[in-house]
Coordinates of C-alpha atoms and ligand atoms in Angstrom, one line a residue:
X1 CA 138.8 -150.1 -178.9
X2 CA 135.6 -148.5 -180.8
X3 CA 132.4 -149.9 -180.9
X4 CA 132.8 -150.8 -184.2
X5 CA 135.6 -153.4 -183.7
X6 CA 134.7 -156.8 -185.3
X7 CA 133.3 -159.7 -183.1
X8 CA 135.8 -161.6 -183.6
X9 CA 138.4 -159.6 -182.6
X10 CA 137.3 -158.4 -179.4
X11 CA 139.3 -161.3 -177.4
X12 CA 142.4 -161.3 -179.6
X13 CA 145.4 -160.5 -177.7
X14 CA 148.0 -158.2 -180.3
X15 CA 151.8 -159.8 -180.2
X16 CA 154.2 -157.5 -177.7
X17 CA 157.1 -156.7 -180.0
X18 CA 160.5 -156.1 -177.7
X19 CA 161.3 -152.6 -177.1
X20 CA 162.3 -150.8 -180.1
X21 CA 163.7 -147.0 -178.4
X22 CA 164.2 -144.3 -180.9
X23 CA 167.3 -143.0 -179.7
X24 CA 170.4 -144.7 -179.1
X25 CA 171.4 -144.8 -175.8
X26 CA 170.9 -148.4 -175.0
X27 CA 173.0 -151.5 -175.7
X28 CA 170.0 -153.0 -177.5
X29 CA 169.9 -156.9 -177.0
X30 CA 166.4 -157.7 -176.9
X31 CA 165.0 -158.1 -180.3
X32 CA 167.5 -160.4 -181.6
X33 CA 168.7 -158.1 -184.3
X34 CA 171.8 -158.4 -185.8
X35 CA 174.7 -156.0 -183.8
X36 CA 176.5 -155.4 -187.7
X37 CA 175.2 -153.3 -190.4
X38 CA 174.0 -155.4 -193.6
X39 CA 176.7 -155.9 -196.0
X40 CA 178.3 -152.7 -197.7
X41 CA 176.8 -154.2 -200.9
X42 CA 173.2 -153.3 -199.9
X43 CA 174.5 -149.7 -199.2
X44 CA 175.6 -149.3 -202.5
X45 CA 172.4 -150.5 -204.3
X46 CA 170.4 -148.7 -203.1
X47 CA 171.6 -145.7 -204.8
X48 CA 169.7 -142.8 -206.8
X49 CA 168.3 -145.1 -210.1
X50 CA 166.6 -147.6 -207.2
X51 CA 165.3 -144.7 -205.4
X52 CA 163.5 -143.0 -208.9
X53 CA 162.5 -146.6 -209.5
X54 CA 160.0 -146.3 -205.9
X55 CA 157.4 -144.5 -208.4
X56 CA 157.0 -147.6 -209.8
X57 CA 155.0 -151.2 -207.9
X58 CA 157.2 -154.0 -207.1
X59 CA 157.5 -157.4 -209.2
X60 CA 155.0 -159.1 -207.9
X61 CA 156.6 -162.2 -208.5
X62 CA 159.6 -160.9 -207.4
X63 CA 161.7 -163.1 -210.3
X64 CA 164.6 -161.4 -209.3
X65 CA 165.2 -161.6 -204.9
X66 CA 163.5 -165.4 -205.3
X67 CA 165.4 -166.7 -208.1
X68 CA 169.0 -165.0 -206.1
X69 CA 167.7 -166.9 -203.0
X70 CA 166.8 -170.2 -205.0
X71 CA 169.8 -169.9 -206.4
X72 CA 172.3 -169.6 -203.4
X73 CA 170.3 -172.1 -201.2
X74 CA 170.0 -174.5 -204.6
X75 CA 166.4 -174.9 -204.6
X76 CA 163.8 -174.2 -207.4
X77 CA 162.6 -170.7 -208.1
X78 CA 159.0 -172.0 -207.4
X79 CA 159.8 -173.5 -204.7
X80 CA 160.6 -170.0 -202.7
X81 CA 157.7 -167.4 -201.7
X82 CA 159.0 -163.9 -199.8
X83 CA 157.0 -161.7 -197.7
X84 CA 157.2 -159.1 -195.4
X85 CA 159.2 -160.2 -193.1
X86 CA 159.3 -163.8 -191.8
X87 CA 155.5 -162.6 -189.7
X88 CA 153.9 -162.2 -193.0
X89 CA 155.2 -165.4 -194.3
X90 CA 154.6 -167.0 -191.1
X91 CA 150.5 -165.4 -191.1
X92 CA 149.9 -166.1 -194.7
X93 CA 150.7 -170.2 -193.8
X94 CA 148.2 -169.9 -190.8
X95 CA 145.8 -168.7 -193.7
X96 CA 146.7 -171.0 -196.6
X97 CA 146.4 -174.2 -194.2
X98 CA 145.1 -173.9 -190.6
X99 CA 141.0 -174.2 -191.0
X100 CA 141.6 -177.6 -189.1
X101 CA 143.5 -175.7 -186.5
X102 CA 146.9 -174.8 -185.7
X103 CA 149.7 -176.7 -182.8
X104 CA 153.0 -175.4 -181.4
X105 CA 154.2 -175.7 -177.9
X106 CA 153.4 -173.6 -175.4
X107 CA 157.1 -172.0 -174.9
X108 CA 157.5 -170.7 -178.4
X109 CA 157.4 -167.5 -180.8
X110 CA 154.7 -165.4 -179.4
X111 CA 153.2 -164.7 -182.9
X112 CA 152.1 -167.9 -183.2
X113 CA 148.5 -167.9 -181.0
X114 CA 148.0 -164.1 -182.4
X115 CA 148.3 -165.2 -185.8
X116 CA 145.5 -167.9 -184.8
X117 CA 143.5 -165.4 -183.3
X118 CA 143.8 -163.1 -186.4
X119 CA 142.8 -165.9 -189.0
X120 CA 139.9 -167.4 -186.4
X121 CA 142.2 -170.4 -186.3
X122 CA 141.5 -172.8 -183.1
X123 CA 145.0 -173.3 -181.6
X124 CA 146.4 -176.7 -179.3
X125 CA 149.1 -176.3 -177.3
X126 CA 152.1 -178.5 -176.4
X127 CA 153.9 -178.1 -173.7
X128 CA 157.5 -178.5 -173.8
X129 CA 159.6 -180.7 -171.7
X130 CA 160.8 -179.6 -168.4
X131 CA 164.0 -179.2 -169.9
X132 CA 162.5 -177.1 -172.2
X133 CA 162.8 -179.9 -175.4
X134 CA 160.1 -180.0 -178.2
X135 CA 158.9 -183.4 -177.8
X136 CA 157.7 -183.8 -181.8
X137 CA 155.9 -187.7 -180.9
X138 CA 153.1 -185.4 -178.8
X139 CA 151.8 -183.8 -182.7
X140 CA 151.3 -187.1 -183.9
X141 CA 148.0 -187.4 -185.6
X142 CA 147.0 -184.0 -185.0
X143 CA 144.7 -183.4 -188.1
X144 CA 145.9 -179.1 -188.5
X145 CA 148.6 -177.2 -189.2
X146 CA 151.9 -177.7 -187.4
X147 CA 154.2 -175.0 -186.2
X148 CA 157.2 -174.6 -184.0
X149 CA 160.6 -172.5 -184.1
X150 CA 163.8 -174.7 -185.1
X151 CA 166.1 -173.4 -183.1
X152 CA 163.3 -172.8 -180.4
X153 CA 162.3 -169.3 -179.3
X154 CA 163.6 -168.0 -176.5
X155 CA 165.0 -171.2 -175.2
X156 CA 167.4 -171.5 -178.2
X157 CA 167.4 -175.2 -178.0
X158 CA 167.0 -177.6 -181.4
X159 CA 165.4 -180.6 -182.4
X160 CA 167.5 -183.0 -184.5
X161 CA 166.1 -183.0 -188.5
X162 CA 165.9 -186.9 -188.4
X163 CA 162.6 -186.4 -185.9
X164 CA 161.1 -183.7 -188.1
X165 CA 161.4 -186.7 -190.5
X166 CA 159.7 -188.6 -188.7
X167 CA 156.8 -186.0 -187.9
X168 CA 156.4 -185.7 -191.3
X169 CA 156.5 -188.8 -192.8
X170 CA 153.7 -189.9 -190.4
X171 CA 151.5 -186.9 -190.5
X172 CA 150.7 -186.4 -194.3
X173 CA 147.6 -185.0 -193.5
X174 CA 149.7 -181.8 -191.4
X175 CA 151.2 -178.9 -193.1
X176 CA 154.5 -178.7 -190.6
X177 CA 156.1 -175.2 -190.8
X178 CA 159.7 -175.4 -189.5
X179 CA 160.4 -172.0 -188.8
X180 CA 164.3 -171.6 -189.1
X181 CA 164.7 -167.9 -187.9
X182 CA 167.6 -168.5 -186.1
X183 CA 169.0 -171.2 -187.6
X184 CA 172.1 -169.8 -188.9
X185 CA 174.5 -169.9 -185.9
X186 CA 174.8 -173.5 -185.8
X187 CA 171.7 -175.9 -186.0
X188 CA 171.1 -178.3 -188.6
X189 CA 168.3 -177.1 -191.2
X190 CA 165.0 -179.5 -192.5
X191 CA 165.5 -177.8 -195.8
X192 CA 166.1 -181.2 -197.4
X193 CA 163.1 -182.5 -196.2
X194 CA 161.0 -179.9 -198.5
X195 CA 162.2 -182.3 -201.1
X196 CA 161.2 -185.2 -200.0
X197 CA 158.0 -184.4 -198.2
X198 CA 155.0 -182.3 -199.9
X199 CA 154.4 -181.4 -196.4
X200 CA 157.7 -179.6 -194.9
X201 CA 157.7 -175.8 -195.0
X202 CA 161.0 -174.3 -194.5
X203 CA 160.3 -170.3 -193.0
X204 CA 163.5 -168.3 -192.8
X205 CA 164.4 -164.2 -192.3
X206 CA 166.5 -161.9 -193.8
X207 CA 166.4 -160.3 -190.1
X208 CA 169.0 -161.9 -187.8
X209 CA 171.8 -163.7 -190.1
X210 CA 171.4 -161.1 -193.1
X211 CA 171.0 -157.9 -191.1
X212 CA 168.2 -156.6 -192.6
X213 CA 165.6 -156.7 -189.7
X214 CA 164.1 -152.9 -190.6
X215 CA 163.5 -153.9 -194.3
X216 CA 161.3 -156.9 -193.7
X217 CA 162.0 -159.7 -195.5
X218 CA 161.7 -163.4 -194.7
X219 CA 161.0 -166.5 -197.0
X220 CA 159.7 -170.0 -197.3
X221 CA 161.0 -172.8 -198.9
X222 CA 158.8 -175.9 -199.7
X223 CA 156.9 -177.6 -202.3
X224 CA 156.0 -175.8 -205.4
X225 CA 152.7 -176.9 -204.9
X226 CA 152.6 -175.1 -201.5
X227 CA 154.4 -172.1 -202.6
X228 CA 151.3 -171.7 -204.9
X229 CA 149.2 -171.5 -202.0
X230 CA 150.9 -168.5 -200.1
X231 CA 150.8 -167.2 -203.4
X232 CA 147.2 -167.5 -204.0
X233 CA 146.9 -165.5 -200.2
X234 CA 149.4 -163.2 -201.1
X235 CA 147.7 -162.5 -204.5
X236 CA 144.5 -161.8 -202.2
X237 CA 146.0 -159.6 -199.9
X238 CA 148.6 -157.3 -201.7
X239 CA 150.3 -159.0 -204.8
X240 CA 153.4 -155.8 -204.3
X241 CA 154.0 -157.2 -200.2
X242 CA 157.9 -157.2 -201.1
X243 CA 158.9 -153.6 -201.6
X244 CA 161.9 -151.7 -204.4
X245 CA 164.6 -151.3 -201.7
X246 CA 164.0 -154.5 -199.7
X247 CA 164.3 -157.0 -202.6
X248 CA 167.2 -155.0 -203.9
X249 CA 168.4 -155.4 -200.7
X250 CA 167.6 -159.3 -200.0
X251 CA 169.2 -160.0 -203.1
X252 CA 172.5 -158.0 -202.4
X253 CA 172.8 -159.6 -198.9
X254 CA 172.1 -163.1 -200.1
X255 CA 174.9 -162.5 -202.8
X256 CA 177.8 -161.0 -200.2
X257 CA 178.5 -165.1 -199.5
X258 CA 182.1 -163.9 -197.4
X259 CA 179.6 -160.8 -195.3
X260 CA 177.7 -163.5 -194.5
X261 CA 179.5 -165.6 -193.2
X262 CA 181.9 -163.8 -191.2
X263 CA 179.1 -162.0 -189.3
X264 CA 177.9 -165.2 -188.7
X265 CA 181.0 -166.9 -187.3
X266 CA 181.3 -163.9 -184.8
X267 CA 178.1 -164.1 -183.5
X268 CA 178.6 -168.0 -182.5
X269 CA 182.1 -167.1 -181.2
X270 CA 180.7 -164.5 -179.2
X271 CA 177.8 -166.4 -178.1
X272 CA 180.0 -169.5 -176.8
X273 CA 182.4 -166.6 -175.2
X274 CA 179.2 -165.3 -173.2
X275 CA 178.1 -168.9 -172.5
X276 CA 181.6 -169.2 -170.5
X277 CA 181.1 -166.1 -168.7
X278 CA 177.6 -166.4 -167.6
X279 CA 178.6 -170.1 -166.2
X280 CA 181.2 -168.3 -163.8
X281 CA 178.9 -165.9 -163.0
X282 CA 176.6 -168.4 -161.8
X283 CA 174.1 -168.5 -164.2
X284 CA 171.8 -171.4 -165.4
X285 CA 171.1 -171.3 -169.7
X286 CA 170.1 -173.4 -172.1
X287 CA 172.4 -174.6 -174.6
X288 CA 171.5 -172.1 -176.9
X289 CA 172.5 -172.4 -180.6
X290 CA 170.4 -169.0 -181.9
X291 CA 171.8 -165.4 -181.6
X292 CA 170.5 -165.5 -178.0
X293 CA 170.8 -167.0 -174.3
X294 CA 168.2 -167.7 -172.2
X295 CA 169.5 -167.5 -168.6
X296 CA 168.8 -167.5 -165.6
X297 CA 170.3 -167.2 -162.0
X298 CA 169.3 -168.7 -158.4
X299 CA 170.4 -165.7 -156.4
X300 CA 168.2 -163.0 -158.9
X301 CA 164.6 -162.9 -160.6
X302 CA 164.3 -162.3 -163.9
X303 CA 162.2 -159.3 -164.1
X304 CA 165.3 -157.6 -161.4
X305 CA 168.3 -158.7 -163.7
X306 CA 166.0 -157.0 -166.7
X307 CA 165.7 -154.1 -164.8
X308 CA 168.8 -153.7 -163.4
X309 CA 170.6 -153.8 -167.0
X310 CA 167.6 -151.6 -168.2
X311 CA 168.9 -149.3 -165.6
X312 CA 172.3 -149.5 -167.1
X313 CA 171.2 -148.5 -170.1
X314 CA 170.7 -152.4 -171.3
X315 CA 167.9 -154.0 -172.7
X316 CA 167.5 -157.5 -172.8
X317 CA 163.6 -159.7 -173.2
X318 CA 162.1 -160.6 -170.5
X319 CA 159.0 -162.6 -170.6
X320 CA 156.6 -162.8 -167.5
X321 CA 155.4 -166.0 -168.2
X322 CA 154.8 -169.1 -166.6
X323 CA 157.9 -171.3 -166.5
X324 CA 160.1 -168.7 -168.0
X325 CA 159.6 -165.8 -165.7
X326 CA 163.0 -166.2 -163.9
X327 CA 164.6 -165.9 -167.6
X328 CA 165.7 -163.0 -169.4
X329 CA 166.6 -163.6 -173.0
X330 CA 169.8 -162.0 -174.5
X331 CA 170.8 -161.1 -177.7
X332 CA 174.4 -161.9 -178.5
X333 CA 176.1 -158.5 -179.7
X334 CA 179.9 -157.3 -180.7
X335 CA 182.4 -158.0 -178.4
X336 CA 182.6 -154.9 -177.2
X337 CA 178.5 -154.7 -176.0
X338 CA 179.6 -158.1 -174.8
X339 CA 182.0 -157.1 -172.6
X340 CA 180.1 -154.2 -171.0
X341 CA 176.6 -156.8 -170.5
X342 CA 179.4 -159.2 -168.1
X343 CA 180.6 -156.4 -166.4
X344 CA 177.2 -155.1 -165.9
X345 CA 176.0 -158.6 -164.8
X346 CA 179.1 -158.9 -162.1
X347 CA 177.8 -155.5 -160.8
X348 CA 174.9 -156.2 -160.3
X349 CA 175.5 -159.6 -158.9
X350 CA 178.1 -157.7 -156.8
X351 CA 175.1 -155.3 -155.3
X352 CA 172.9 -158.2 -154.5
X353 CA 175.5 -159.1 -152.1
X354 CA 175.8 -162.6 -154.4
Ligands
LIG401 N1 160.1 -166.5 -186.1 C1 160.7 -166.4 -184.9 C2 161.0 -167.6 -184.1 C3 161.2 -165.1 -184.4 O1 161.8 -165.0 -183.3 C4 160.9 -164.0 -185.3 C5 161.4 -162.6 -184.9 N2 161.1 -162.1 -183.7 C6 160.2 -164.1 -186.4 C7 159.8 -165.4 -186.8 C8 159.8 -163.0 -187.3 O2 160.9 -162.4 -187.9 P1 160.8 -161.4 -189.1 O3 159.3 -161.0 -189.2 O4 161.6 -160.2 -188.7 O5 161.3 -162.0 -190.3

């Protein structure tokens, strides 16, 4: 860093992102992408008039992507703000409502301490359960902001929408982001609950369920009243942070109702397939309902079994952290990358004479 680096900065530690290689040679099942293209829809508008359009800024209140989203989720228009990606969104809330400080557990998306380092925000952490489990009761009169991943990150594993409830109905004096990344394959959404409490935040992505990680899009959902404070960041920060193509795209993915789904019922179905196989493999996981597994096995470390696949051209997340070091996180691809990961796993289970 240069001598001219801010203060502030000096002892903030940037987020890792998984690795993204620019060729194609690996089966990529670390970043939680999706393993099928965005709906042919978004192909075809982007065509030549939305290209000749780039000359001109983006709607800066994107009428448009939010009032297609608000539309198919059946919320209000004001009650949906989009940014760059689910981060932005995600960084812009750490802004808008954290000078009190900012709690999420301790096993959880890595952007969250960053983002409080970024914004100067003090951050208390929660550890999780043994069994891994968010245990909401521990953020009980915590006077900040409130943030944790619903389905968790990497463990995968949910709390029920009746305790969010609860957290928020006793903690009016929280902002409590529920960040629903991955809750598409198969967990219950706190959506409702923007209605009822002026409180909630719903954050969501365009990045795993809709296939369109490399455009960056992601969303909250909340209180109109709230929505106007992202906006009032946003507006502060750059009022255009939703680019041509990627609303065009948003909206055309959140249109394609039948894409969709159908992605989305494979990705489950493969995911409870893989579930099987790593249990007669010998593996330990968490009942995962995200586009991932977090597993683990007796006989291997983690950071070998990440090597190993890396070695066959694999990639998968490990984390070397404490608690979770003996995990590697896994994707859920097609069928057909699923099939080559078990028989990977068996060899390489094989060669460690287990
Ligand atoms: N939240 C969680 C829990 C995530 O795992 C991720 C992606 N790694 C994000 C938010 C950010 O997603 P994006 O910025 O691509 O919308």
């Amino acid at each position: 860093m240069s001598a001219y680096l801010s203060k502030r900065l000096l002892t903030l530690k940037p987020y890792t992102p998984g690795e993204q290689p620019t060729d194609k040679k690996y089966i990529k099942l670390n970043t939680n992408e999706s393993p099928f293209p965005p709906s042919p829809k978004v192909a075809e508008a982007i065509n030549r008039e939305a290209v000749e359009d780039l000359r001109l800024y983006s709607d800066p209140d994107l009428k448009a992507l939010t009032g297609t989203i608000a539309s198919t989720l059946g919320v209000p228009r004001e009650c949906v703000f989009c940014g760059n990606g689910s981060d932005e969104v995600l960084c812009f809330s750490f802004l808008a409502w954290g000078s009190e400080g900012a709690a999420y557990p301790d096993i959880s998306y890595g952007f969250y301490p960053v983002f409080a380092g970024l914004c100067g925000i003090k951050s208390s952490v929660f550890p999780l359960s043994p069994d891994f489990q968010i245990n909401l009761e521990d953020y009980d009169g915590f006077k900040g902001l409130i943030v944790f991943a619903n389905p968790n990150a990497p463990t995968g594993l949910f709390v029920e929408v009746e305790k969010i409830r609860t957290l928020a109905e006793n903690n009016p004096q929280s902002v409590i982001i529920v960040d629903e990344a991955y809750v598409d394959f198969g967990a219950e959404s706190a959506l409702p609950l923007i209605f009822d409490y002026k409180n909630v935040v719903v954050v969501r992505t365009f990045s795993k369920s809709r296939q369109l990680a490399g455009a960056r899009l992601g969303f909250a959902l909340a209180d109109s009243e709230l929505i106007n404070d992202l906006n009032r960041v946003k507006f502060s920060f750059n009022p255009y942070n939703v680019n041509r193509l990627t609303a065009i795209a948003g909206e055309q993915a959140m249109l394609d109702a039948d894409y969709f789904e159908s992605c989305r019922a494979k990705i489950i179905s493969t995911r409870e397939r893989l579930k099987c196989e790593l249990s007669r493999l010998g593996f330990a996981f968490t009942d995962s309902t995200a586009n991932f597994v977090f597993a683990s096995h007796p006989g291997i470390s983690g950071r070998r079994l990440y090597e190993a696949l890396k070695d066959r051209r694999i990639l998968v997340r490990h984390f070397p952290a404490e608690r979770i070091d003996n995990y590697v996180r896994i994707t859920i691809g097609t069928e057909a990358e699923t099939d080559v990961l078990i028989s990977a796993l068996s060899d390489i289970l094989k060669e460690a004479g287990l």
